[in-house]
Amino acid sequence: MRSSYQDIKADVLNRIRQNIWPPGANLPGEIELAEEFGCARATVNRAMRELVDEGILERKRKAGTRVKSFPTRKARFTIPLIREEIESTGAAYRYALVDREVIAVPGWLSAQVKIPRNGQVLHLRCMHFASNKPYQLEDRWINLTAIPKAEKQDFEVIGPNEWLVREVPFSEADLSFSATSATQEIADFLDQKEGDAVFTAERTTWLDEDNITHARLYFSQGYKMTTKL
Amino acid sequence: MRSSYQDIKADVLNRIRQNIWPPGANLPGEIELAEEFGCARATVNRAMRELVDEGILERKRKAGTRVKSFPTRKARFTIPLIREEIESTGAAYRYALVDREVIAVPGWLSAQVKIPRNGQVLHLRCMHFASNKPYQLEDRWINLTAIPKAEKQDFEVIGPNEWLVREVPFSEADLSFSATSATQEIADFLDQKEGDAVFTAERTTWLDEDNITHARLYFSQGYKMTTKL
DNA sequence: TAGTGGTCTAGACCACCCC
DNA sequence: GGGTGGTCTAGACCACTAA
C-alpha cells in the first residue's frame, strides 16, 4: 500500500483530529512511519516538513516529532495588486493621481526608516476606485536616493505600487494593519464622515539595507481583509 | 562547487534583484540549473518549489519556470494565543469572563454558519487585559451540537480560545479583519469612547462539515497587527 | 507528442542535541 | 554517544500541457 506525501499528510491530520495523537503527543520516527506507510523515508520527511511549516507539528533532532501543544496554525495571505483585487470582484478599476511632489524627507519618516537626512523623497497621493466608488486612498513616499528613476515617472496612468512591483525588486517588507479614525481630509477622499473607522495598512519596503518606499493605505468603509487557515 | 538548496534560493533571488532575471523572464530548466550549480536535480527542485511557495516564481510543466510578472509575495502570520501575545510584550496577562449563557442559535448566526435550527449555542463574552489595561473583548459562540462538552466548562479561569485550541481540533477556519466603530457597550469594555475606531477580527472554525465556533475579537485602541514579508 | 516539472526511491552522510 | 531529523544523490517513472 504505497502512499504519497499528501496521503501521509492527510492521514497524520486525521489521527490528530481523532485524538489518536493529541496535542503534545510524540509521533513515531521517520523510519518507522516509512515502514508503516510503505514508502521511502524521504516521502515521510516531506510530509512532516510541510506539517511543521503549517504550524501543526514540532520537530527536533534526537527528540523526535510531536504535535504542537497549542496548534496555532499559520495562515498565509497575499497583498494582491489592488487592480487585481478589484477586478476579481467584477468591478471596474479606476486609478487617479491626486498629488505629486518632490520634497525633503519629513522628520517623522527619516526617523522611522533609514533615509539620509536632506535626502529627497517623492510624495504621492492616489485614489483607487471600484466601479467609480472610492476604494482606497494611497499615501506613498518613495526614496529618491535609492530609486532616482522614480522621479522621471509621472504616475498619471500607472499607480506607484504597480510600477514599483514591476520595476524595483525588494528583499524585505514590514506590514501592519490597524483601525484609525478618518480625518476630515481622508473622509472626503473616501466619501465618508470625519471620525469614521478606517481600515489602514502600512507598508515599508527594503532592498538590503536601503529603504525603498513607505505607504499608508486607507480603505473605504466596509473593507474586510479575509483569509483561510 | 556543491550548492545546497538554500544557496540556490539565495542565488536565484540575487539574480532576480540584479535584473539578470527580470519579472516575466524564463529560467533555465532544472537539469541545466543542476549542472550549473553542481548538484542533483532534486536539490534544484526543492529550491524552486520553495520560491514558488513564497510567491516569487511560477512553474508549469512543459512551459518551464518564470519569474512572476508581479511578484506579490506571500506573507504568513500566526494568530497567536492572546496570552502569549501579551506576555511576549512583557505585560502581565489577565483574563476575565463577562457573560456566559446557553441560548438557541440566533438567526444571524445560523444563517452564516451551518448549525441546525433549534440547536443550542454557548455564548461567552470575555475580556483580556495586558497589565490591567483592556486589550481585547472576545465575543464568542460555541456550537453545542458539535461540542457538547463545552457546556460543562465554566470558562472562569481558562478562556474559550485556549480551551478550544487544546481540546477541539479543527480542519479549517475563515478569518477576516476590519475596522468598526465602537458601540457604547464595546467602548465601555475597552475603555474608549463611542464611535472610536476598533480593529476587529472575526473567525469561524470548522471540523469537516460542522461549524464549531464563531468569534468576534475587538481590540483596544492602538492595536496593530504586524508581519513581515 | 515531446519536454517540462512532480514525485518517489534506496541509500548515504551529517548536524544537532537529549540522555 | 547515539538516535533523531536534515539534506543530498543518481536514477526512475509519471502527469501535465504547450506546441
Coordinates of N, CA and C (backbone and C1' of nucleotides) in Angstrom, one line a residue, chain A residues 2 4-6 38-43 46 60-62, chain C residues 6-19:
Chain A
R2 N 1.3 1.7 -1.2 CA 2.1 2.8 -1.4 C 1.3 4.1 -1.0
S4 N 1.5 8.5 -1.0 CA 2.2 9.7 -1.4 C 2.4 10.6 -0.2
Y5 N 3.2 11.6 -0.3 CA 3.4 12.5 0.8 C 2.1 13.2 1.2
Q6 N 1.2 13.4 0.2 CA -0.1 14.0 0.5 C -1.0 13.1 1.3
G38 N 4.7 2.2 4.0 CA 5.2 1.5 2.8 C 5.8 2.5 1.8
C39 N 6.6 3.4 2.3 CA 7.3 4.3 1.3 C 8.7 4.6 1.8
A40 N 9.3 5.5 1.1 CA 10.7 5.8 1.4 C 10.7 6.9 2.5
R41 N 11.8 7.0 3.3 CA 11.8 7.9 4.3 C 11.7 9.4 3.8
A42 N 12.3 9.6 2.7 CA 12.2 11.0 2.1 C 10.7 11.4 1.9
T43 N 9.9 10.5 1.6 CA 8.5 10.8 1.4 C 7.8 11.2 2.7
R46 N 9.1 14.6 3.7 CA 8.4 15.8 3.1 C 7.1 16.1 3.7
K60 N 12.4 18.2 16.6 CA 13.8 18.5 17.0 C 14.6 17.2 16.8
R61 N 15.8 17.4 16.3 CA 16.7 16.3 16.2 C 16.8 15.6 17.5
K62 N 16.9 14.3 17.4 CA 17.1 13.5 18.6 C 15.8 13.4 19.4
Chain C
dG6 P 6.8 21.5 -10.4 O5' 6.4 20.0 -10.5 C5' 5.0 19.6 -10.7 C4' 4.7 18.3 -10.0 C3' 5.2 18.2 -8.6 O3' 4.2 17.6 -7.8 C1' 6.2 16.5 -9.8
dT7 P 4.4 17.3 -6.3 O5' 5.0 15.9 -6.3 C5' 4.3 14.8 -6.7 C4' 5.1 13.5 -6.8 C3' 5.7 13.1 -5.4 O3' 4.9 12.0 -5.0 C1' 7.2 12.8 -7.2
dC8 P 5.1 11.4 -3.6 O5' 6.2 10.3 -3.8 C5' 5.9 9.2 -4.7 C4' 7.1 8.4 -4.9 C3' 7.8 8.0 -3.7 O3' 7.7 6.6 -3.5 C1' 9.3 8.7 -5.4
dT9 P 8.4 5.9 -2.2 O5' 9.8 5.5 -2.8 C5' 9.9 4.7 -4.0 C4' 11.3 4.3 -4.3 C3' 12.0 3.9 -3.0 O3' 12.7 2.7 -3.3 C1' 13.3 5.6 -4.1
dA10 P 12.6 1.4 -2.4 O5' 14.2 1.1 -2.1 C5' 15.0 1.0 -3.2 C4' 16.4 1.4 -2.7 C3' 16.8 1.1 -1.3 O3' 18.1 0.5 -1.3 C1' 17.1 3.4 -1.7
dG11 P 18.7 -0.1 0.0 O5' 19.9 0.9 0.2 C5' 20.8 1.2 -0.9 C4' 21.4 2.6 -0.6 C3' 22.1 2.7 0.7 O3' 23.5 2.5 0.6 C1' 20.9 4.7 0.0
dA12 P 24.5 2.5 1.8 O5' 25.0 4.0 2.0 C5' 25.4 4.7 0.9 C4' 25.5 6.2 1.3 C3' 26.1 6.4 2.6 O3' 27.5 6.8 2.4 C1' 24.2 7.8 2.3
dC13 P 28.5 6.8 3.6 O5' 28.4 8.3 4.2 C5' 28.6 9.3 3.2 C4' 28.1 10.6 3.9 C3' 28.7 10.9 5.3 O3' 29.4 12.1 5.3 C1' 26.4 11.2 5.3
dC14 P 30.2 12.6 6.5 O5' 29.3 13.8 7.1 C5' 28.5 14.6 6.2 C4' 27.5 15.4 6.9 C3' 28.0 15.9 8.3 O3' 27.7 17.3 8.4 C1' 25.9 14.8 8.5
dA15 P 28.5 18.2 9.5 O5' 27.2 18.7 10.3 C5' 26.1 19.2 9.6 C4' 25.0 19.6 10.6 C3' 25.5 20.2 11.9 O3' 24.5 21.1 12.4 C1' 24.4 18.1 12.4
dC16 P 24.8 22.2 13.5 O5' 23.8 21.8 14.6 C5' 22.4 21.6 14.2 C4' 21.8 20.6 15.2 C3' 21.9 21.0 16.6 O3' 20.7 21.4 17.0 C1' 22.3 18.6 16.2
dC17 P 20.4 22.2 18.3 O5' 20.1 21.1 19.4 C5' 19.2 20.0 19.0 C4' 19.3 18.9 20.0 C3' 19.7 19.4 21.5 O3' 18.9 18.7 22.3 C1' 21.1 17.7 20.8
dC18 P 17.9 19.4 23.3 O5' 17.3 18.2 24.2 C5' 16.5 17.3 23.6 C4' 16.9 15.9 24.0 C3' 16.9 15.6 25.5 O3' 16.2 14.5 25.8 C1' 18.9 14.9 24.5
dC19 P 15.9 14.0 27.3 O5' 17.0 12.9 27.5 C5' 17.0 11.8 26.6 C4' 18.2 10.9 27.0 C3' 18.3 10.6 28.5 O3' 18.6 9.2 28.7 C1' 20.4 11.4 27.7

